Coordinates of C-alpha atoms in Angstrom, one line a residue:
X1 CA -2.6 -25.9 -8.7
X2 CA -3.8 -22.4 -8.0
X3 CA -0.4 -21.5 -6.5
X4 CA 1.4 -22.7 -9.6
X5 CA -1.0 -20.7 -11.8
X6 CA -0.4 -17.6 -9.6
X7 CA 3.4 -17.8 -10.2
X8 CA 2.9 -18.3 -13.9
X9 CA 0.7 -15.2 -14.1
X10 CA 3.2 -13.2 -11.9
X11 CA 6.0 -14.0 -14.4
X12 CA 3.8 -12.8 -17.2
X13 CA 3.0 -9.6 -15.3
X14 CA 6.6 -8.8 -14.7
X15 CA 7.4 -9.4 -18.3
X16 CA 4.6 -7.0 -19.3
X17 CA 2.7 -9.8 -21.2
X18 CA -0.2 -10.3 -18.9
X19 CA -3.7 -9.4 -20.3
X20 CA -6.3 -7.6 -18.3
X21 CA -8.1 -10.9 -17.7
X22 CA -4.9 -12.5 -16.4
X23 CA -4.2 -9.6 -14.0
X24 CA -7.7 -10.0 -12.6
X25 CA -7.2 -13.7 -12.3
X26 CA -3.9 -13.1 -10.4
X27 CA -5.7 -10.7 -8.1
X28 CA -8.3 -13.4 -7.3
X29 CA -5.7 -16.0 -6.7
X30 CA -3.8 -13.7 -4.3
X31 CA -7.1 -13.2 -2.3
X32 CA -7.4 -17.0 -1.7
X33 CA -3.7 -17.5 -1.2
X34 CA -2.6 -14.6 1.1
X35 CA 0.7 -16.3 1.8
X36 CA 1.8 -15.4 -1.7
X37 CA 1.7 -11.7 -1.1
X38 CA 5.1 -11.3 0.5
X39 CA 7.2 -13.4 -1.9
X40 CA 5.5 -11.8 -4.9
X41 CA 6.0 -8.3 -3.4
X42 CA 9.6 -9.2 -3.0
X43 CA 9.9 -10.0 -6.7
X44 CA 8.0 -6.8 -7.6
X45 CA 10.2 -4.7 -5.3
X46 CA 13.4 -6.2 -6.9
X47 CA 12.0 -5.7 -10.4
X48 CA 11.3 -2.1 -9.7
X49 CA 14.5 -1.5 -7.7
X50 CA 15.9 1.9 -8.6
X51 CA 19.5 2.1 -9.6
X52 CA 21.8 3.4 -6.8
X53 CA 25.2 5.0 -7.3
X54 CA 27.1 2.5 -5.2
X55 CA 27.1 -1.0 -6.8
X56 CA 27.9 -2.4 -3.4
X57 CA 24.6 -1.1 -2.0
X58 CA 22.7 -2.6 -5.0
X59 CA 24.4 -6.0 -4.4
X60 CA 23.5 -5.8 -0.7
X61 CA 19.9 -5.0 -1.5
X62 CA 19.7 -7.9 -4.0
X63 CA 21.1 -10.3 -1.4
X64 CA 18.6 -9.1 1.1
X65 CA 15.8 -9.9 -1.2
X66 CA 17.1 -13.3 -1.9
X67 CA 17.4 -14.0 1.9
X68 CA 13.8 -13.0 2.4
X69 CA 12.7 -15.2 -0.4
X70 CA 14.5 -18.1 1.2
X71 CA 12.8 -17.4 4.5
X72 CA 9.5 -17.9 2.5
X73 CA 10.7 -21.2 1.2
X74 CA 11.7 -20.1 -2.2
X75 CA 15.4 -21.0 -2.5
X76 CA 17.7 -20.0 -5.3
X77 CA 21.5 -20.5 -5.8
X78 CA 23.3 -17.9 -7.7
X79 CA 25.9 -19.1 -10.2
X80 CA 28.8 -16.8 -10.9
X81 CA 30.0 -16.9 -14.5
X82 CA 32.3 -14.2 -16.0
X83 CA 32.6 -10.8 -14.4
X84 CA 30.7 -9.1 -17.2
X85 CA 27.9 -11.6 -17.4
X86 CA 24.5 -11.2 -15.8
X87 CA 23.7 -13.4 -12.7
X88 CA 21.9 -16.6 -13.4
X89 CA 19.9 -18.9 -11.1
X90 CA 19.5 -22.6 -10.9
X91 CA 16.9 -24.9 -9.3
X92 CA 17.4 -28.1 -7.5
X93 CA 16.1 -31.2 -9.3
X94 CA 13.6 -32.0 -6.5
X95 CA 12.2 -28.4 -6.7
X96 CA 11.9 -28.7 -10.4
X97 CA 10.0 -31.9 -10.2
X98 CA 7.7 -30.9 -7.2
X99 CA 6.7 -27.3 -8.1
X100 CA 7.8 -26.6 -11.6
X101 CA 5.8 -23.6 -12.5
X102 CA 6.3 -21.9 -9.1
X103 CA 10.1 -22.0 -9.4
X104 CA 10.3 -21.6 -13.2
X105 CA 8.2 -18.5 -13.1
X106 CA 10.1 -17.0 -10.1
X107 CA 13.4 -18.0 -11.6
X108 CA 12.6 -16.4 -14.9
X109 CA 11.6 -13.2 -13.2
X110 CA 14.8 -13.2 -11.1
X111 CA 16.9 -13.9 -14.2
X112 CA 15.5 -10.8 -15.9
X113 CA 16.0 -8.7 -12.8
X114 CA 19.5 -10.0 -12.4
X115 CA 20.2 -8.7 -15.9
X116 CA 19.0 -5.3 -14.9
X117 CA 21.1 -5.3 -11.8
X118 CA 24.2 -6.3 -13.8
X119 CA 23.4 -3.5 -16.3
X120 CA 23.1 -0.8 -13.7
X121 CA 26.0 -2.0 -11.7
X122 CA 28.5 -1.1 -14.4
X123 CA 30.2 2.2 -13.4
X124 CA 29.5 4.1 -16.6
X125 CA 25.8 3.2 -16.6
X126 CA 25.3 3.8 -12.9
X127 CA 26.7 7.3 -13.2
X128 CA 24.6 8.0 -16.3
X129 CA 21.4 7.0 -14.7
X130 CA 21.9 8.2 -11.1
X131 CA 24.0 11.4 -11.5
X132 CA 27.2 12.0 -9.5
X133 CA 28.5 9.0 -7.6
X134 CA 27.8 8.9 -3.9
X135 CA 25.4 11.8 -4.2
X136 CA 22.8 9.9 -2.2
X137 CA 24.3 9.2 1.2
X138 CA 21.1 7.9 2.7
X139 CA 18.8 6.4 0.0
X140 CA 15.3 5.4 1.1
X141 CA 13.1 2.5 0.3
X142 CA 9.7 3.3 -1.3
X143 CA 6.8 0.9 -1.7
X144 CA 4.0 2.0 -3.9
X145 CA 0.6 0.4 -4.6
X146 CA -1.5 1.5 -7.6
X147 CA -5.2 1.8 -7.6
X148 CA -6.8 -1.6 -7.8
X149 CA -4.0 -3.3 -5.8
X150 CA -3.0 -3.9 -2.2
X151 CA 0.0 -5.5 -0.7
X152 CA 1.7 -6.6 2.5
X153 CA 5.3 -6.0 3.4
X154 CA 7.6 -6.8 6.3
X155 CA 9.9 -4.0 7.5
X156 CA 13.5 -4.7 8.6
X157 CA 12.5 -4.8 12.3
X158 CA 9.9 -7.5 11.6
X159 CA 6.8 -5.2 11.8
X160 CA 4.2 -5.9 9.2
X161 CA 2.5 -3.3 7.0
X162 CA -0.6 -3.8 4.8
X163 CA -0.6 -1.0 2.2
X164 CA -4.0 -0.1 0.7
X165 CA -4.5 0.9 -3.0
X166 CA -3.1 4.2 -4.2
X167 CA -0.6 4.5 -1.3
X168 CA 3.1 5.0 -0.7
X169 CA 5.4 4.1 2.2
X170 CA 8.9 5.5 2.6
X171 CA 11.7 4.7 5.1
X172 CA 15.4 5.3 5.1
X173 CA 18.0 2.5 4.9
X174 CA 19.0 3.3 8.5
X175 CA 15.5 2.2 9.7
X176 CA 15.8 0.2 12.9
X177 CA 19.4 1.1 13.6
X178 CA 18.6 4.1 15.9
X179 CA 15.1 5.1 14.9
X180 CA 12.0 3.4 13.4
X181 CA 10.4 6.1 11.2
X182 CA 8.3 5.9 8.1
X183 CA 6.4 8.3 6.0
X184 CA 2.9 7.4 4.7
X185 CA 0.8 8.8 1.9
X186 CA -2.5 7.0 1.5
X187 CA -3.6 4.2 3.8
X188 CA -1.9 1.4 5.8
X189 CA -2.5 -1.0 8.6
X190 CA 0.5 -1.5 10.9
X191 CA 1.3 -4.4 13.2
X192 CA 4.3 -3.0 15.0
X193 CA 6.8 -5.3 16.8
X194 CA 7.3 -4.0 20.3
X195 CA 10.6 -2.4 21.2
X196 CA 10.6 0.0 24.2
X197 CA 14.0 1.4 23.2
X198 CA 12.9 2.3 19.7
X199 CA 9.5 4.0 19.3
X200 CA 7.9 3.5 15.9
X201 CA 6.9 6.8 14.3
X202 CA 4.6 7.4 11.3
X203 CA 4.7 10.8 9.5
X204 CA 1.7 12.0 7.5
X205 CA 0.6 15.4 6.1
X206 CA -1.4 16.4 9.2
X207 CA -0.3 14.2 12.1
X208 CA 2.6 12.1 13.5
X209 CA 1.9 8.9 15.3
X210 CA 4.2 7.4 17.9
X211 CA 3.9 3.8 19.2
X212 CA 6.0 1.2 20.9
X213 CA 4.2 -1.9 19.7
X214 CA 0.6 -2.1 18.6
X215 CA -2.0 -2.6 15.8
X216 CA -3.6 0.4 14.1
X217 CA -4.8 1.9 10.8
X218 CA -3.8 5.2 9.3
X219 CA -5.5 6.9 6.4
X220 CA -4.0 10.1 4.9
X221 CA -4.7 10.4 1.2
X222 CA -3.6 13.5 -0.6
X223 CA -6.4 15.8 -1.6
X224 CA -8.8 14.4 1.1
X225 CA -10.1 16.7 3.8
X226 CA -9.3 14.5 6.7
X227 CA -6.6 12.3 8.1
X228 CA -7.6 9.4 10.4
X229 CA -5.9 7.0 12.8
X230 CA -7.8 4.0 14.3
X231 CA -6.5 1.9 17.1
X232 CA -7.1 -1.9 17.3
X233 CA -4.7 -3.0 20.0
X234 CA -2.3 -1.3 22.4
X235 CA -2.0 2.5 22.5
X236 CA -0.8 5.3 20.2
X237 CA 0.2 8.9 20.7
X238 CA -0.9 11.3 18.0
X239 CA 0.9 14.7 17.5
X240 CA -0.8 17.4 15.5
X241 CA 0.9 19.5 12.8
X242 CA -0.7 22.8 14.0
X243 CA -0.5 25.7 16.4
X244 CA -2.6 23.9 18.9
X245 CA -0.2 21.0 18.8
X246 CA -0.6 18.8 21.9
X247 CA -0.6 15.1 22.2
X248 CA -3.6 12.8 22.1
X249 CA -3.5 9.2 23.4
X250 CA -5.9 6.7 21.8
X251 CA -7.4 3.7 23.5
X252 CA -8.4 0.4 21.7
X253 CA -11.4 0.8 19.3
X254 CA -11.0 4.6 19.2
X255 CA -10.1 6.7 16.2
X256 CA -9.0 10.2 15.7
X257 CA -10.1 12.4 12.7
X258 CA -8.2 15.5 11.9
X259 CA -9.7 17.8 9.3
X260 CA -9.3 21.3 8.0
X261 CA -11.5 24.1 9.4
X262 CA -12.8 25.7 6.3
X263 CA -15.8 27.4 7.9
X264 CA -15.8 31.2 8.0
X265 CA -15.4 32.8 11.4
X266 CA -18.1 35.3 11.9
X267 CA -16.4 36.9 14.8
X268 CA -13.3 37.7 12.8
X269 CA -12.7 41.3 11.9
X270 CA -13.1 42.2 8.2
X271 CA -9.9 42.0 6.3
X272 CA -8.1 40.0 9.0
X273 CA -7.3 36.4 8.0
X274 CA -8.0 33.8 10.6
X275 CA -5.5 31.1 11.1
X276 CA -7.0 27.8 10.2
X277 CA -6.8 25.3 13.0
X278 CA -7.6 21.6 12.3
X279 CA -10.9 20.1 13.5
X280 CA -10.0 17.3 15.8
X281 CA -12.5 14.6 16.7
X282 CA -12.0 11.4 18.8
X283 CA -14.7 8.8 18.5
X284 CA -15.4 5.0 18.5
X285 CA -14.6 3.0 15.5
X286 CA -17.5 2.2 13.2
X287 CA -18.7 -1.4 13.4
X288 CA -20.6 -3.1 10.6
X289 CA -23.7 -4.5 12.3
X290 CA -24.0 -7.4 9.8
X291 CA -20.8 -9.2 10.7
X292 CA -19.2 -7.1 13.4
X293 CA -16.3 -6.0 11.2
X294 CA -14.7 -2.6 11.9
X295 CA -15.2 -0.5 8.8
X296 CA -11.9 1.3 9.2
X297 CA -9.9 -2.0 8.9
X298 CA -12.2 -4.1 6.8
X299 CA -10.0 -3.5 3.7
X300 CA -7.2 -5.5 5.4
X301 CA -9.5 -8.5 5.1
X302 CA -10.1 -7.7 1.4
X303 CA -13.5 -6.1 2.1
X304 CA -14.6 -2.7 1.0
X305 CA -17.0 -1.4 3.6
X306 CA -18.7 2.0 4.4
X307 CA -21.5 3.1 6.7
X308 CA -23.5 6.3 6.0
X309 CA -20.7 7.9 3.9
X310 CA -21.4 10.5 1.2
X311 CA -21.5 9.0 -2.3
X312 CA -18.5 11.2 -3.2
X313 CA -16.4 9.6 -0.5
X314 CA -17.6 6.1 -1.5
X315 CA -16.7 6.9 -5.1
X316 CA -13.1 7.7 -4.1
X317 CA -12.9 4.4 -2.2
X318 CA -14.2 2.5 -5.2
X319 CA -11.8 4.3 -7.6
X320 CA -8.9 3.1 -5.6
X321 CA -10.4 -0.4 -4.9
X322 CA -11.3 -1.2 -8.4
X323 CA -8.8 1.0 -10.3
X324 CA -11.5 3.0 -12.1
X325 CA -12.6 6.7 -12.6
X326 CA -16.0 7.8 -11.3
X327 CA -17.7 11.1 -12.0
X328 CA -21.2 12.5 -11.2
X329 CA -23.4 14.1 -13.8
X330 CA -25.8 15.1 -11.0
X331 CA -23.8 16.8 -8.2
X332 CA -26.6 16.2 -5.7
X333 CA -26.0 12.5 -5.8
X334 CA -22.5 13.0 -4.5
X335 CA -23.9 14.0 -1.1
X336 CA -26.3 11.0 -0.8
X337 CA -25.2 8.8 2.2
X338 CA -24.5 5.1 1.3
X339 CA -23.9 1.9 3.3
X340 CA -22.4 -1.2 1.8
X341 CA -19.9 -4.0 2.1
X342 CA -18.3 -5.9 -0.8
X343 CA -15.7 -8.7 -0.8
X344 CA -15.5 -10.5 -4.1
X345 CA -18.0 -8.4 -6.1
X346 CA -16.9 -6.8 -9.4
X347 CA -17.4 -3.0 -9.8
X348 CA -20.5 -3.7 -11.9
X349 CA -22.0 -5.9 -9.2
X350 CA -21.2 -3.4 -6.5
X351 CA -22.8 -0.5 -8.4
X352 CA -25.9 -2.6 -9.1
X353 CA -26.3 -3.5 -5.4
X354 CA -26.0 0.1 -4.4
X355 CA -28.4 1.3 -7.1
X356 CA -31.0 -1.1 -5.8
X357 CA -30.9 0.4 -2.2
X358 CA -30.5 4.0 -3.5
X359 CA -31.8 4.5 -7.0
X360 CA -29.3 6.0 -9.4
X361 CA -28.0 5.2 -12.9
X362 CA -24.5 4.4 -14.0
X363 CA -22.8 4.2 -17.4
X364 CA -19.5 2.8 -18.4
X365 CA -18.0 5.1 -21.1
X366 CA -15.1 2.7 -21.3
X367 CA -13.8 -0.2 -19.2
X368 CA -12.4 2.1 -16.5
X369 CA -14.6 5.2 -16.7
X370 CA -18.0 5.4 -15.0
X371 CA -20.5 8.3 -15.0
X372 CA -23.1 8.3 -12.1
X373 CA -26.5 9.9 -12.9
X374 CA -30.2 9.7 -12.1

C-alpha cells in the first residue's frame, strides 16, 4: 500500500499540487522503499528534460527513459494517433487491476511529459526555445538534487551514483563510447562498473579522480574550503589541480582532503605575492564508534553523521539535509565541535538532541529559517 501511495504523491509532485506535508510523506516513503528511487528519478528526469534542437535526439532520449522504466517493471505501450497529437499511454487490464495507483500515477505523469515533448518537437517551437538548430553538437545530461533531497541514478555504462543534497552531476551524451567522464559539483557516492579499457574519471573544482572499477565518495561543494575523496573498495588515483600536481593513490578506508592554503607565509618578502598551494592530507576514514558506520558515506544509508566537526560545518550539512537556512547570532558557537548521528529525526528533533549535549538555543523565524544563539 505504501508503494501505491508513493506513486500517487509523485504524480501530485510532478503536477505541482503536492503540499509540504505530502512532500515530506513522499520522502519518508522513499526511505523505506529504496527501490522506488530509480523509476521516480526517471520520471523526474523526463519531466525536467530540456528541449533540444534535434527532435530526433529528443525522441531517442524519451525512448531510452521508457526502456529503463520497463527494466524496472513499469511497462507502458505508446499509442500513435495523428502526427500533430501528443503521445498517449495505455495500461494492460491486469496491471490496472493489480496496481492501479502505481500505474495510473506514472501514466498520468508520462502523459503530461509526452505533451511537453510533442510541444517542443515542433520545428518552430524547438528553434524558438533552443536557438539556432544544431547549435549543440554534443549536449550533456545534467542531474540536479535540491537541498532536502537525495537520489540514485544509473549511468549508461551501468555504474551507480548516489547524489547527495544540493549537488549536480554532468556527463556528455558520448559517455561510455570512448571515455567515461563526469563532472561533479557537490557530493556523490560512486559504484563504478569495472572496465580496464575505459577508466572512469570524475572532475571537480580542485581534483580529478581516475578509477577502473571501485566504490568511493567525493565531496566538492562550491564555497567550501576543502574537497574530499574517500575510498571504500578498490583503488583510485587523485590528480591535483595545482602547481605541485602529482598523483596520489588511495587504499581502501583512506580519504584525501585538499584545501586552500590561506595562511600567511612569514618568510615571503614584503610586497611579493606567494602562490597558494593546496594543503593535502591523506588519513583514515572516520568511523562512528556507536555503530561502526563510516561518517563519510553514512548519508548513502540515509544517515546524517558527523564527529567533532565545527558547528558551522554541521550547519551546512543540516541545511542541505533538511532544506533549511541556519545562521548564528553568536559567532563563537560556529566554532564549537559537535558529534551526532541522525536517521529519521526531524530538524527540530536533531537540534534538540544537539542542544542537550552542547547547550545552545535555536529559534525558527519561519518554517525554513533557523537562528542559533546562546
